[in-house]
Amino acid sequence: MKHFILWCVVLCSSQACLALEPYVQGDKVPGPDLSAQLDQVDRKLQAAGFTVVGRHTPPGLPGHASLVVTDPDMLAAVRSLGGPAIVAAAIRVGLQSDGTLSYMNPEYWYRAYLRGQYPAAQAAAQSVQLRLARTLGAGPGFGGNVPDGDLANYRYMFGMERFDSANSLLATHASFEEALKAVQDNLSQGVGATRRVYEVVMPGNKTAVFGVAMNDPGDGEGWWVNKIGAGHMAGLPYEVFIVDNKVYALYARYRIALAWPALGVGQFMRIVNAPEAIRSTLTRVAGGTAH
């Protein structure tokens, strides 16, 4: 056993193993209420060169919110990579009414979402990380950890979905334009008690991503997030994305596990119905046929 442990330590050192957490704790935000706190963070992020594209204040999660921004260099990297890289266009910041602030760890999420393409966007990702730290504070990471080398092919456990799971496909349309119109129209109409939080469209390479609030009191994000930990607001909102004529949403056994990697199997069993409930809701948003 001693030799095995020593071998693992040597192997990890030789491969520069690094465990990454999904979130970073920022500085506390003063203010009389959540709305005022969001305004303050909004101004800071804009002053740092980010563009605010959406706010997420889920009715099922009172006292919790997220702010979504984009960065011009990161958008340029996403545009250059094309295809499913569009899912990495948004940067999420979480806020609670007691002033607790957190933000997504760019390296963690971009390694997972961009996979083998991450090196091409690494400079932009590091710039985002540095500016978020300077603007919002750089406290400890939290939320669990995953070895950096595992994120490109991440799955929670054997037999479960990865980023490119076939279960992520929601609908196929005749063209990119029809797919885009279907998602925009359905979100505008609030299909399935949903709401558009943000939208990033890159028509030149026929890609788009939307942040979707799922507000149904029975099976929306309020019920499942409350069961596994609302402190991970920088993991929300959920994304729907378009590549060419196809609409996708990362299957929840991947997407939720990526955002809550420290949860045990027993905790995930408390929301065992969430993956198909989410898929059903987002299939309606995509203009597909729910199963």
PDB file of C-alpha atoms in Angstrom:
ATOM      1  CA  MET A   1       0.000   0.000   0.000  1.00  0.00           C
ATOM      2  CA  LYS A   2       2.874   2.400   0.879  1.00  0.00           C
ATOM      3  CA  HIS A   3       4.415   1.876  -2.562  1.00  0.00           C
ATOM      4  CA  PHE A   4       1.053   2.427  -4.255  1.00  0.00           C
ATOM      5  CA  ILE A   5       0.503   5.752  -2.448  1.00  0.00           C
ATOM      6  CA  LEU A   6       4.032   6.879  -3.282  1.00  0.00           C
ATOM      7  CA  TRP A   7       3.465   5.959  -6.942  1.00  0.00           C
ATOM      8  CA  CYS A   8       0.262   8.034  -7.011  1.00  0.00           C
ATOM      9  CA  VAL A   9       2.037  11.042  -5.523  1.00  0.00           C
ATOM     10  CA  VAL A  10       4.863  10.782  -8.047  1.00  0.00           C
ATOM     11  CA  LEU A  11       2.441  10.323 -10.937  1.00  0.00           C
ATOM     12  CA  CYS A  12       0.334  13.314  -9.887  1.00  0.00           C
ATOM     13  CA  SER A  13       3.433  15.484  -9.498  1.00  0.00           C
ATOM     14  CA  SER A  14       4.773  14.457 -12.889  1.00  0.00           C
ATOM     15  CA  GLN A  15       1.461  15.315 -14.562  1.00  0.00           C
ATOM     16  CA  ALA A  16       0.985  18.592 -12.659  1.00  0.00           C
ATOM     17  CA  CYS A  17      -2.316  17.418 -11.165  1.00  0.00           C
ATOM     18  CA  LEU A  18      -4.491  20.268  -9.964  1.00  0.00           C
ATOM     19  CA  ALA A  19      -7.939  20.051  -8.411  1.00  0.00           C
ATOM     20  CA  LEU A  20     -10.258  22.900  -9.337  1.00  0.00           C
ATOM     21  CA  GLU A  21     -13.376  24.132  -7.543  1.00  0.00           C
ATOM     22  CA  PRO A  22     -16.393  25.358  -9.540  1.00  0.00           C
ATOM     23  CA  TYR A  23     -16.814  28.643  -7.624  1.00  0.00           C
ATOM     24  CA  VAL A  24     -14.796  31.425  -6.026  1.00  0.00           C
ATOM     25  CA  GLN A  25     -15.949  33.365  -2.972  1.00  0.00           C
ATOM     26  CA  GLY A  26     -15.938  37.117  -3.565  1.00  0.00           C
ATOM     27  CA  ASP A  27     -16.073  40.073  -1.197  1.00  0.00           C
ATOM     28  CA  LYS A  28     -19.279  40.719   0.731  1.00  0.00           C
ATOM     29  CA  VAL A  29     -21.594  43.257  -0.913  1.00  0.00           C
ATOM     30  CA  PRO A  30     -23.237  45.890   1.293  1.00  0.00           C
ATOM     31  CA  GLY A  31     -26.683  47.230   0.542  1.00  0.00           C
ATOM     32  CA  PRO A  32     -30.222  47.446   1.925  1.00  0.00           C
ATOM     33  CA  ASP A  33     -31.613  44.676  -0.269  1.00  0.00           C
ATOM     34  CA  LEU A  34     -30.779  42.223  -3.043  1.00  0.00           C
ATOM     35  CA  SER A  35     -31.800  44.606  -5.814  1.00  0.00           C
ATOM     36  CA  ALA A  36     -29.447  47.323  -4.564  1.00  0.00           C
ATOM     37  CA  GLN A  37     -26.655  44.779  -4.162  1.00  0.00           C
ATOM     38  CA  LEU A  38     -27.164  43.568  -7.733  1.00  0.00           C
ATOM     39  CA  ASP A  39     -27.018  47.168  -8.970  1.00  0.00           C
ATOM     40  CA  GLN A  40     -23.716  47.670  -7.177  1.00  0.00           C
ATOM     41  CA  VAL A  41     -22.154  44.507  -8.618  1.00  0.00           C
ATOM     42  CA  ASP A  42     -23.543  45.393 -12.053  1.00  0.00           C
ATOM     43  CA  ARG A  43     -21.739  48.746 -11.992  1.00  0.00           C
ATOM     44  CA  LYS A  44     -18.455  47.178 -10.852  1.00  0.00           C
ATOM     45  CA  LEU A  45     -18.513  44.589 -13.616  1.00  0.00           C
ATOM     46  CA  GLN A  46     -19.308  47.132 -16.311  1.00  0.00           C
ATOM     47  CA  ALA A  47     -16.495  49.375 -15.089  1.00  0.00           C
ATOM     48  CA  ALA A  48     -14.150  46.389 -15.423  1.00  0.00           C
ATOM     49  CA  GLY A  49     -15.069  45.911 -19.086  1.00  0.00           C
ATOM     50  CA  PHE A  50     -17.725  43.210 -18.817  1.00  0.00           C
ATOM     51  CA  THR A  51     -21.126  43.531 -20.496  1.00  0.00           C
ATOM     52  CA  VAL A  52     -24.133  42.673 -18.334  1.00  0.00           C
ATOM     53  CA  VAL A  53     -26.584  40.565 -20.352  1.00  0.00           C
ATOM     54  CA  GLY A  54     -29.021  39.278 -17.737  1.00  0.00           C
ATOM     55  CA  ARG A  55     -30.250  38.951 -14.168  1.00  0.00           C
ATOM     56  CA  HIS A  56     -31.717  35.816 -12.669  1.00  0.00           C
ATOM     57  CA  THR A  57     -33.924  36.146  -9.573  1.00  0.00           C
ATOM     58  CA  PRO A  58     -35.766  32.816  -9.298  1.00  0.00           C
ATOM     59  CA  PRO A  59     -39.113  33.071  -7.463  1.00  0.00           C
ATOM     60  CA  GLY A  60     -38.483  29.626  -6.009  1.00  0.00           C
ATOM     61  CA  LEU A  61     -35.198  30.767  -4.449  1.00  0.00           C
ATOM     62  CA  PRO A  62     -36.006  33.959  -2.521  1.00  0.00           C
ATOM     63  CA  GLY A  63     -32.991  35.942  -1.426  1.00  0.00           C
ATOM     64  CA  HIS A  64     -30.825  34.463  -4.173  1.00  0.00           C
ATOM     65  CA  ALA A  65     -29.881  35.834  -7.579  1.00  0.00           C
ATOM     66  CA  SER A  66     -27.304  35.644 -10.308  1.00  0.00           C
ATOM     67  CA  LEU A  67     -25.913  38.228 -12.684  1.00  0.00           C
ATOM     68  CA  VAL A  68     -24.727  37.164 -16.136  1.00  0.00           C
ATOM     69  CA  VAL A  69     -22.049  39.007 -18.108  1.00  0.00           C
ATOM     70  CA  THR A  70     -19.939  38.528 -21.213  1.00  0.00           C
ATOM     71  CA  ASP A  71     -16.355  39.469 -21.986  1.00  0.00           C
ATOM     72  CA  PRO A  72     -15.295  40.648 -25.478  1.00  0.00           C
ATOM     73  CA  ASP A  73     -12.112  38.570 -25.638  1.00  0.00           C
ATOM     74  CA  MET A  74     -13.860  35.446 -24.415  1.00  0.00           C
ATOM     75  CA  LEU A  75     -16.647  35.987 -26.943  1.00  0.00           C
ATOM     76  CA  ALA A  76     -14.025  36.307 -29.679  1.00  0.00           C
ATOM     77  CA  ALA A  77     -12.482  33.002 -28.581  1.00  0.00           C
ATOM     78  CA  VAL A  78     -15.889  31.306 -28.531  1.00  0.00           C
ATOM     79  CA  ARG A  79     -16.689  32.698 -32.001  1.00  0.00           C
ATOM     80  CA  SER A  80     -13.376  31.426 -33.342  1.00  0.00           C
ATOM     81  CA  LEU A  81     -13.912  27.935 -31.916  1.00  0.00           C
ATOM     82  CA  GLY A  82     -17.514  27.687 -33.114  1.00  0.00           C
ATOM     83  CA  GLY A  83     -19.948  24.838 -32.548  1.00  0.00           C
ATOM     84  CA  PRO A  84     -20.800  23.856 -28.968  1.00  0.00           C
ATOM     85  CA  ALA A  85     -18.186  26.276 -27.601  1.00  0.00           C
ATOM     86  CA  ILE A  86     -21.085  28.766 -27.612  1.00  0.00           C
ATOM     87  CA  VAL A  87     -22.210  27.326 -24.280  1.00  0.00           C
ATOM     88  CA  ALA A  88     -19.164  29.039 -22.705  1.00  0.00           C
ATOM     89  CA  ALA A  89     -20.222  32.547 -23.757  1.00  0.00           C
ATOM     90  CA  ALA A  90     -21.758  33.562 -20.422  1.00  0.00           C
ATOM     91  CA  ILE A  91     -20.004  34.353 -17.118  1.00  0.00           C
ATOM     92  CA  ARG A  92     -22.146  33.897 -14.000  1.00  0.00           C
ATOM     93  CA  VAL A  93     -21.976  35.713 -10.662  1.00  0.00           C
ATOM     94  CA  GLY A  94     -24.081  34.599  -7.672  1.00  0.00           C
ATOM     95  CA  LEU A  95     -25.437  36.837  -4.926  1.00  0.00           C
ATOM     96  CA  GLN A  96     -27.427  36.293  -1.732  1.00  0.00           C
ATOM     97  CA  SER A  97     -29.413  38.876   0.197  1.00  0.00           C
ATOM     98  CA  ASP A  98     -26.962  38.734   3.126  1.00  0.00           C
ATOM     99  CA  GLY A  99     -24.317  40.105   0.741  1.00  0.00           C
ATOM    100  CA  THR A 100     -22.566  36.803   0.066  1.00  0.00           C
ATOM    101  CA  LEU A 101     -21.070  36.944  -3.430  1.00  0.00           C
ATOM    102  CA  SER A 102     -19.518  34.206  -5.542  1.00  0.00           C
ATOM    103  CA  TYR A 103     -18.618  33.709  -9.157  1.00  0.00           C
ATOM    104  CA  MET A 104     -17.909  30.817 -11.470  1.00  0.00           C
ATOM    105  CA  ASN A 105     -14.295  29.724 -11.601  1.00  0.00           C
ATOM    106  CA  PRO A 106     -13.477  30.363 -15.291  1.00  0.00           C
ATOM    107  CA  GLU A 107     -10.769  27.708 -15.527  1.00  0.00           C
ATOM    108  CA  TYR A 108     -13.066  25.027 -14.101  1.00  0.00           C
ATOM    109  CA  TRP A 109     -16.025  25.792 -16.349  1.00  0.00           C
ATOM    110  CA  TYR A 110     -14.061  26.542 -19.529  1.00  0.00           C
ATOM    111  CA  ARG A 111     -12.033  23.348 -19.226  1.00  0.00           C
ATOM    112  CA  ALA A 112     -15.311  21.443 -18.979  1.00  0.00           C
ATOM    113  CA  TYR A 113     -17.234  23.312 -21.662  1.00  0.00           C
ATOM    114  CA  LEU A 114     -14.450  23.810 -24.220  1.00  0.00           C
ATOM    115  CA  ARG A 115     -12.774  20.440 -23.585  1.00  0.00           C
ATOM    116  CA  GLY A 116      -9.957  19.840 -26.076  1.00  0.00           C
ATOM    117  CA  GLN A 117     -10.319  23.387 -27.385  1.00  0.00           C
ATOM    118  CA  TYR A 118      -9.527  24.978 -24.020  1.00  0.00           C
ATOM    119  CA  PRO A 119      -5.852  25.760 -24.834  1.00  0.00           C
ATOM    120  CA  ALA A 120      -6.968  27.994 -27.713  1.00  0.00           C
ATOM    121  CA  ALA A 121      -9.045  30.086 -25.290  1.00  0.00           C
ATOM    122  CA  GLN A 122      -6.729  29.866 -22.289  1.00  0.00           C
ATOM    123  CA  ALA A 123      -5.337  33.404 -22.545  1.00  0.00           C
ATOM    124  CA  ALA A 124      -8.843  34.902 -22.658  1.00  0.00           C
ATOM    125  CA  ALA A 125      -9.969  32.642 -19.806  1.00  0.00           C
ATOM    126  CA  GLN A 126      -7.044  33.704 -17.620  1.00  0.00           C
ATOM    127  CA  SER A 127      -7.796  37.358 -18.344  1.00  0.00           C
ATOM    128  CA  VAL A 128     -11.413  36.850 -17.269  1.00  0.00           C
ATOM    129  CA  GLN A 129     -10.262  35.101 -14.102  1.00  0.00           C
ATOM    130  CA  LEU A 130      -7.844  37.876 -13.166  1.00  0.00           C
ATOM    131  CA  ARG A 131     -10.346  40.671 -13.776  1.00  0.00           C
ATOM    132  CA  LEU A 132     -13.111  38.924 -11.832  1.00  0.00           C
ATOM    133  CA  ALA A 133     -10.717  38.532  -8.904  1.00  0.00           C
ATOM    134  CA  ARG A 134      -9.690  42.195  -9.037  1.00  0.00           C
ATOM    135  CA  THR A 135     -13.278  43.396  -9.372  1.00  0.00           C
ATOM    136  CA  LEU A 136     -15.166  41.080  -7.017  1.00  0.00           C
ATOM    137  CA  GLY A 137     -12.489  39.738  -4.675  1.00  0.00           C
ATOM    138  CA  ALA A 138     -10.530  36.501  -4.643  1.00  0.00           C
ATOM    139  CA  GLY A 139     -11.540  34.404  -1.674  1.00  0.00           C
ATOM    140  CA  PRO A 140     -11.307  30.624  -1.411  1.00  0.00           C
ATOM    141  CA  GLY A 141     -12.731  28.252  -3.950  1.00  0.00           C
ATOM    142  CA  PHE A 142     -15.685  26.101  -2.936  1.00  0.00           C
ATOM    143  CA  GLY A 143     -18.281  23.634  -4.160  1.00  0.00           C
ATOM    144  CA  GLY A 144     -16.163  20.490  -4.356  1.00  0.00           C
ATOM    145  CA  ASN A 145     -13.235  19.819  -6.623  1.00  0.00           C
ATOM    146  CA  VAL A 146     -12.380  17.939  -9.801  1.00  0.00           C
ATOM    147  CA  PRO A 147      -8.866  17.279 -11.156  1.00  0.00           C
ATOM    148  CA  ASP A 148      -8.255  19.701 -14.021  1.00  0.00           C
ATOM    149  CA  GLY A 149      -7.358  16.860 -16.362  1.00  0.00           C
ATOM    150  CA  ASP A 150     -10.750  15.204 -15.773  1.00  0.00           C
ATOM    151  CA  LEU A 151     -12.905  18.185 -16.703  1.00  0.00           C
ATOM    152  CA  ALA A 152     -12.657  17.809 -20.489  1.00  0.00           C
ATOM    153  CA  ASN A 153     -14.241  14.369 -20.248  1.00  0.00           C
ATOM    154  CA  TYR A 154     -16.126  14.892 -17.000  1.00  0.00           C
ATOM    155  CA  ARG A 155     -18.880  12.664 -15.756  1.00  0.00           C
ATOM    156  CA  TYR A 156     -20.097  12.206 -12.202  1.00  0.00           C
ATOM    157  CA  MET A 157     -19.724   8.440 -12.169  1.00  0.00           C
ATOM    158  CA  PHE A 158     -19.434   5.467 -14.504  1.00  0.00           C
ATOM    159  CA  GLY A 159     -22.360   5.115 -16.895  1.00  0.00           C
ATOM    160  CA  MET A 160     -23.534   8.715 -16.559  1.00  0.00           C
ATOM    161  CA  GLU A 161     -23.582  11.386 -19.244  1.00  0.00           C
ATOM    162  CA  ARG A 162     -20.733  13.556 -20.452  1.00  0.00           C
ATOM    163  CA  PHE A 163     -20.838  16.932 -22.236  1.00  0.00           C
ATOM    164  CA  ASP A 164     -21.571  15.391 -25.635  1.00  0.00           C
ATOM    165  CA  SER A 165     -24.239  12.928 -24.505  1.00  0.00           C
ATOM    166  CA  ALA A 166     -26.918  12.110 -27.066  1.00  0.00           C
ATOM    167  CA  ASN A 167     -29.470  12.970 -24.358  1.00  0.00           C
ATOM    168  CA  SER A 168     -28.508  16.634 -24.719  1.00  0.00           C
ATOM    169  CA  LEU A 169     -30.196  16.992 -28.119  1.00  0.00           C
ATOM    170  CA  LEU A 170     -33.656  18.530 -27.718  1.00  0.00           C
ATOM    171  CA  ALA A 171     -34.882  19.368 -31.204  1.00  0.00           C
ATOM    172  CA  THR A 172     -33.896  19.548 -34.865  1.00  0.00           C
ATOM    173  CA  HIS A 173     -35.223  22.261 -37.171  1.00  0.00           C
ATOM    174  CA  ALA A 174     -34.946  22.936 -40.890  1.00  0.00           C
ATOM    175  CA  SER A 175     -32.374  25.720 -40.406  1.00  0.00           C
ATOM    176  CA  PHE A 176     -30.492  27.765 -37.827  1.00  0.00           C
ATOM    177  CA  GLU A 177     -32.922  30.623 -38.345  1.00  0.00           C
ATOM    178  CA  GLU A 178     -35.926  28.393 -37.599  1.00  0.00           C
ATOM    179  CA  ALA A 179     -34.248  26.943 -34.516  1.00  0.00           C
ATOM    180  CA  LEU A 180     -33.435  30.443 -33.249  1.00  0.00           C
ATOM    181  CA  LYS A 181     -36.985  31.677 -33.854  1.00  0.00           C
ATOM    182  CA  ALA A 182     -38.473  28.667 -32.076  1.00  0.00           C
ATOM    183  CA  VAL A 183     -36.416  29.223 -28.927  1.00  0.00           C
ATOM    184  CA  GLN A 184     -36.933  32.999 -28.929  1.00  0.00           C
ATOM    185  CA  ASP A 185     -40.684  32.672 -29.443  1.00  0.00           C
ATOM    186  CA  ASN A 186     -41.144  29.991 -26.803  1.00  0.00           C
ATOM    187  CA  LEU A 187     -39.173  31.925 -24.205  1.00  0.00           C
ATOM    188  CA  SER A 188     -41.095  35.110 -25.023  1.00  0.00           C
ATOM    189  CA  GLN A 189     -44.325  33.183 -24.454  1.00  0.00           C
ATOM    190  CA  GLY A 190     -43.080  31.666 -21.197  1.00  0.00           C
ATOM    191  CA  VAL A 191     -43.617  28.105 -22.363  1.00  0.00           C
ATOM    192  CA  GLY A 192     -43.371  25.678 -19.452  1.00  0.00           C
ATOM    193  CA  ALA A 193     -43.147  28.532 -16.915  1.00  0.00           C
ATOM    194  CA  THR A 194     -39.777  29.570 -18.328  1.00  0.00           C
ATOM    195  CA  ARG A 195     -38.207  32.984 -18.828  1.00  0.00           C
ATOM    196  CA  ARG A 196     -35.255  34.214 -20.873  1.00  0.00           C
ATOM    197  CA  VAL A 197     -32.424  35.418 -18.642  1.00  0.00           C
ATOM    198  CA  TYR A 198     -29.872  36.189 -21.358  1.00  0.00           C
ATOM    199  CA  GLU A 199     -29.247  35.605 -25.044  1.00  0.00           C
ATOM    200  CA  VAL A 200     -26.019  35.525 -27.062  1.00  0.00           C
ATOM    201  CA  VAL A 201     -26.379  34.947 -30.803  1.00  0.00           C
ATOM    202  CA  MET A 202     -23.525  34.483 -33.284  1.00  0.00           C
ATOM    203  CA  PRO A 203     -25.281  34.244 -36.656  1.00  0.00           C
ATOM    204  CA  GLY A 204     -21.991  34.135 -38.575  1.00  0.00           C
ATOM    205  CA  ASN A 205     -21.255  30.623 -37.328  1.00  0.00           C
ATOM    206  CA  LYS A 206     -24.889  29.684 -36.677  1.00  0.00           C
ATOM    207  CA  THR A 207     -24.695  29.373 -32.920  1.00  0.00           C
ATOM    208  CA  ALA A 208     -26.634  30.839 -30.006  1.00  0.00           C
ATOM    209  CA  VAL A 209     -27.023  30.320 -26.276  1.00  0.00           C
ATOM    210  CA  PHE A 210     -29.830  31.292 -23.909  1.00  0.00           C
ATOM    211  CA  GLY A 211     -30.013  31.342 -20.134  1.00  0.00           C
ATOM    212  CA  VAL A 212     -33.360  29.864 -19.125  1.00  0.00           C
ATOM    213  CA  ALA A 213     -35.150  30.414 -15.816  1.00  0.00           C
ATOM    214  CA  MET A 214     -37.362  27.430 -14.976  1.00  0.00           C
ATOM    215  CA  ASN A 215     -40.004  28.808 -12.624  1.00  0.00           C
ATOM    216  CA  ASP A 216     -42.601  26.038 -12.365  1.00  0.00           C
ATOM    217  CA  PRO A 217     -43.220  25.573  -8.613  1.00  0.00           C
ATOM    218  CA  GLY A 218     -43.610  21.812  -9.025  1.00  0.00           C
ATOM    219  CA  ASP A 219     -40.566  20.860 -11.067  1.00  0.00           C
ATOM    220  CA  GLY A 220     -38.669  24.099 -11.718  1.00  0.00           C
ATOM    221  CA  GLU A 221     -35.260  24.949 -10.356  1.00  0.00           C
ATOM    222  CA  GLY A 222     -36.681  26.111  -7.026  1.00  0.00           C
ATOM    223  CA  TRP A 223     -37.533  22.610  -5.851  1.00  0.00           C
ATOM    224  CA  TRP A 224     -34.352  20.835  -6.917  1.00  0.00           C
ATOM    225  CA  VAL A 225     -31.859  23.605  -6.089  1.00  0.00           C
ATOM    226  CA  ASN A 226     -33.307  23.966  -2.592  1.00  0.00           C
ATOM    227  CA  LYS A 227     -32.729  20.249  -2.026  1.00  0.00           C
ATOM    228  CA  ILE A 228     -29.051  20.268  -2.989  1.00  0.00           C
ATOM    229  CA  GLY A 229     -27.787  23.740  -2.070  1.00  0.00           C
ATOM    230  CA  ALA A 230     -28.828  27.239  -3.123  1.00  0.00           C
ATOM    231  CA  GLY A 231     -25.359  28.583  -2.330  1.00  0.00           C
ATOM    232  CA  HIS A 232     -24.297  27.632  -5.862  1.00  0.00           C
ATOM    233  CA  MET A 233     -26.173  30.462  -7.567  1.00  0.00           C
ATOM    234  CA  ALA A 234     -23.164  31.104  -9.825  1.00  0.00           C
ATOM    235  CA  GLY A 235     -24.092  27.774 -11.434  1.00  0.00           C
ATOM    236  CA  LEU A 236     -27.399  29.181 -12.680  1.00  0.00           C
ATOM    237  CA  PRO A 237     -29.227  29.767 -14.941  1.00  0.00           C
ATOM    238  CA  TYR A 238     -29.346  26.625 -17.052  1.00  0.00           C
ATOM    239  CA  GLU A 239     -28.406  26.940 -20.740  1.00  0.00           C
ATOM    240  CA  VAL A 240     -30.115  26.040 -23.995  1.00  0.00           C
ATOM    241  CA  PHE A 241     -27.844  26.354 -27.012  1.00  0.00           C
ATOM    242  CA  ILE A 242     -28.120  26.102 -30.779  1.00  0.00           C
ATOM    243  CA  VAL A 243     -25.561  24.741 -33.212  1.00  0.00           C
ATOM    244  CA  ASP A 244     -26.651  24.953 -36.848  1.00  0.00           C
ATOM    245  CA  ASN A 245     -30.222  23.605 -36.908  1.00  0.00           C
ATOM    246  CA  LYS A 246     -30.092  21.652 -33.635  1.00  0.00           C
ATOM    247  CA  VAL A 247     -31.067  22.771 -30.143  1.00  0.00           C
ATOM    248  CA  TYR A 248     -29.322  21.303 -27.099  1.00  0.00           C
ATOM    249  CA  ALA A 249     -29.292  21.485 -23.311  1.00  0.00           C
ATOM    250  CA  LEU A 250     -26.592  19.643 -21.387  1.00  0.00           C
ATOM    251  CA  TYR A 251     -28.272  16.662 -19.771  1.00  0.00           C
ATOM    252  CA  ALA A 252     -28.834  17.260 -16.065  1.00  0.00           C
ATOM    253  CA  ARG A 253     -26.908  14.234 -14.805  1.00  0.00           C
ATOM    254  CA  TYR A 254     -23.918  16.029 -16.342  1.00  0.00           C
ATOM    255  CA  ARG A 255     -24.853  19.701 -15.889  1.00  0.00           C
ATOM    256  CA  ILE A 256     -26.044  19.488 -12.276  1.00  0.00           C
ATOM    257  CA  ALA A 257     -23.151  17.229 -11.290  1.00  0.00           C
ATOM    258  CA  LEU A 258     -20.682  19.682 -12.853  1.00  0.00           C
ATOM    259  CA  ALA A 259     -22.200  22.525 -10.826  1.00  0.00           C
ATOM    260  CA  TRP A 260     -22.482  20.496  -7.585  1.00  0.00           C
ATOM    261  CA  PRO A 261     -19.573  18.015  -7.840  1.00  0.00           C
ATOM    262  CA  ALA A 262     -19.250  17.431  -4.086  1.00  0.00           C
ATOM    263  CA  LEU A 263     -22.742  15.996  -3.621  1.00  0.00           C
ATOM    264  CA  GLY A 264     -23.048  12.376  -2.646  1.00  0.00           C
ATOM    265  CA  VAL A 265     -25.145   9.834  -4.494  1.00  0.00           C
ATOM    266  CA  GLY A 266     -27.743   9.920  -1.723  1.00  0.00           C
ATOM    267  CA  GLN A 267     -28.171  13.662  -2.170  1.00  0.00           C
ATOM    268  CA  PHE A 268     -28.598  13.311  -5.917  1.00  0.00           C
ATOM    269  CA  MET A 269     -31.218  10.639  -5.321  1.00  0.00           C
ATOM    270  CA  ARG A 270     -33.335  13.318  -3.646  1.00  0.00           C
ATOM    271  CA  ILE A 271     -33.726  14.941  -7.079  1.00  0.00           C
ATOM    272  CA  VAL A 272     -33.809  11.771  -9.139  1.00  0.00           C
ATOM    273  CA  ASN A 273     -36.697  13.124 -11.218  1.00  0.00           C
ATOM    274  CA  ALA A 274     -34.969  16.421 -12.025  1.00  0.00           C
ATOM    275  CA  PRO A 275     -33.012  15.351 -15.153  1.00  0.00           C
ATOM    276  CA  GLU A 276     -36.089  14.280 -17.096  1.00  0.00           C
ATOM    277  CA  ALA A 277     -38.193  17.156 -15.744  1.00  0.00           C
ATOM    278  CA  ILE A 278     -35.564  19.624 -16.941  1.00  0.00           C
ATOM    279  CA  ARG A 279     -35.236  17.871 -20.277  1.00  0.00           C
ATOM    280  CA  SER A 280     -39.016  17.911 -20.760  1.00  0.00           C
ATOM    281  CA  THR A 281     -39.279  21.629 -19.987  1.00  0.00           C
ATOM    282  CA  LEU A 282     -36.357  22.596 -22.198  1.00  0.00           C
ATOM    283  CA  THR A 283     -37.555  20.376 -25.041  1.00  0.00           C
ATOM    284  CA  ARG A 284     -40.711  22.486 -25.122  1.00  0.00           C
ATOM    285  CA  VAL A 285     -38.559  25.626 -25.175  1.00  0.00           C
ATOM    286  CA  ALA A 286     -36.561  24.146 -28.064  1.00  0.00           C
ATOM    287  CA  GLY A 287     -39.713  23.462 -30.063  1.00  0.00           C
ATOM    288  CA  GLY A 288     -39.251  19.717 -29.864  1.00  0.00           C
ATOM    289  CA  THR A 289     -41.544  16.909 -28.797  1.00  0.00           C
ATOM    290  CA  ALA A 290     -41.392  16.075 -25.082  1.00  0.00           C
ATOM    291  CA  HIS A 291     -41.202  12.383 -24.263  1.00  0.00           C
TER     292      HIS A 291
END
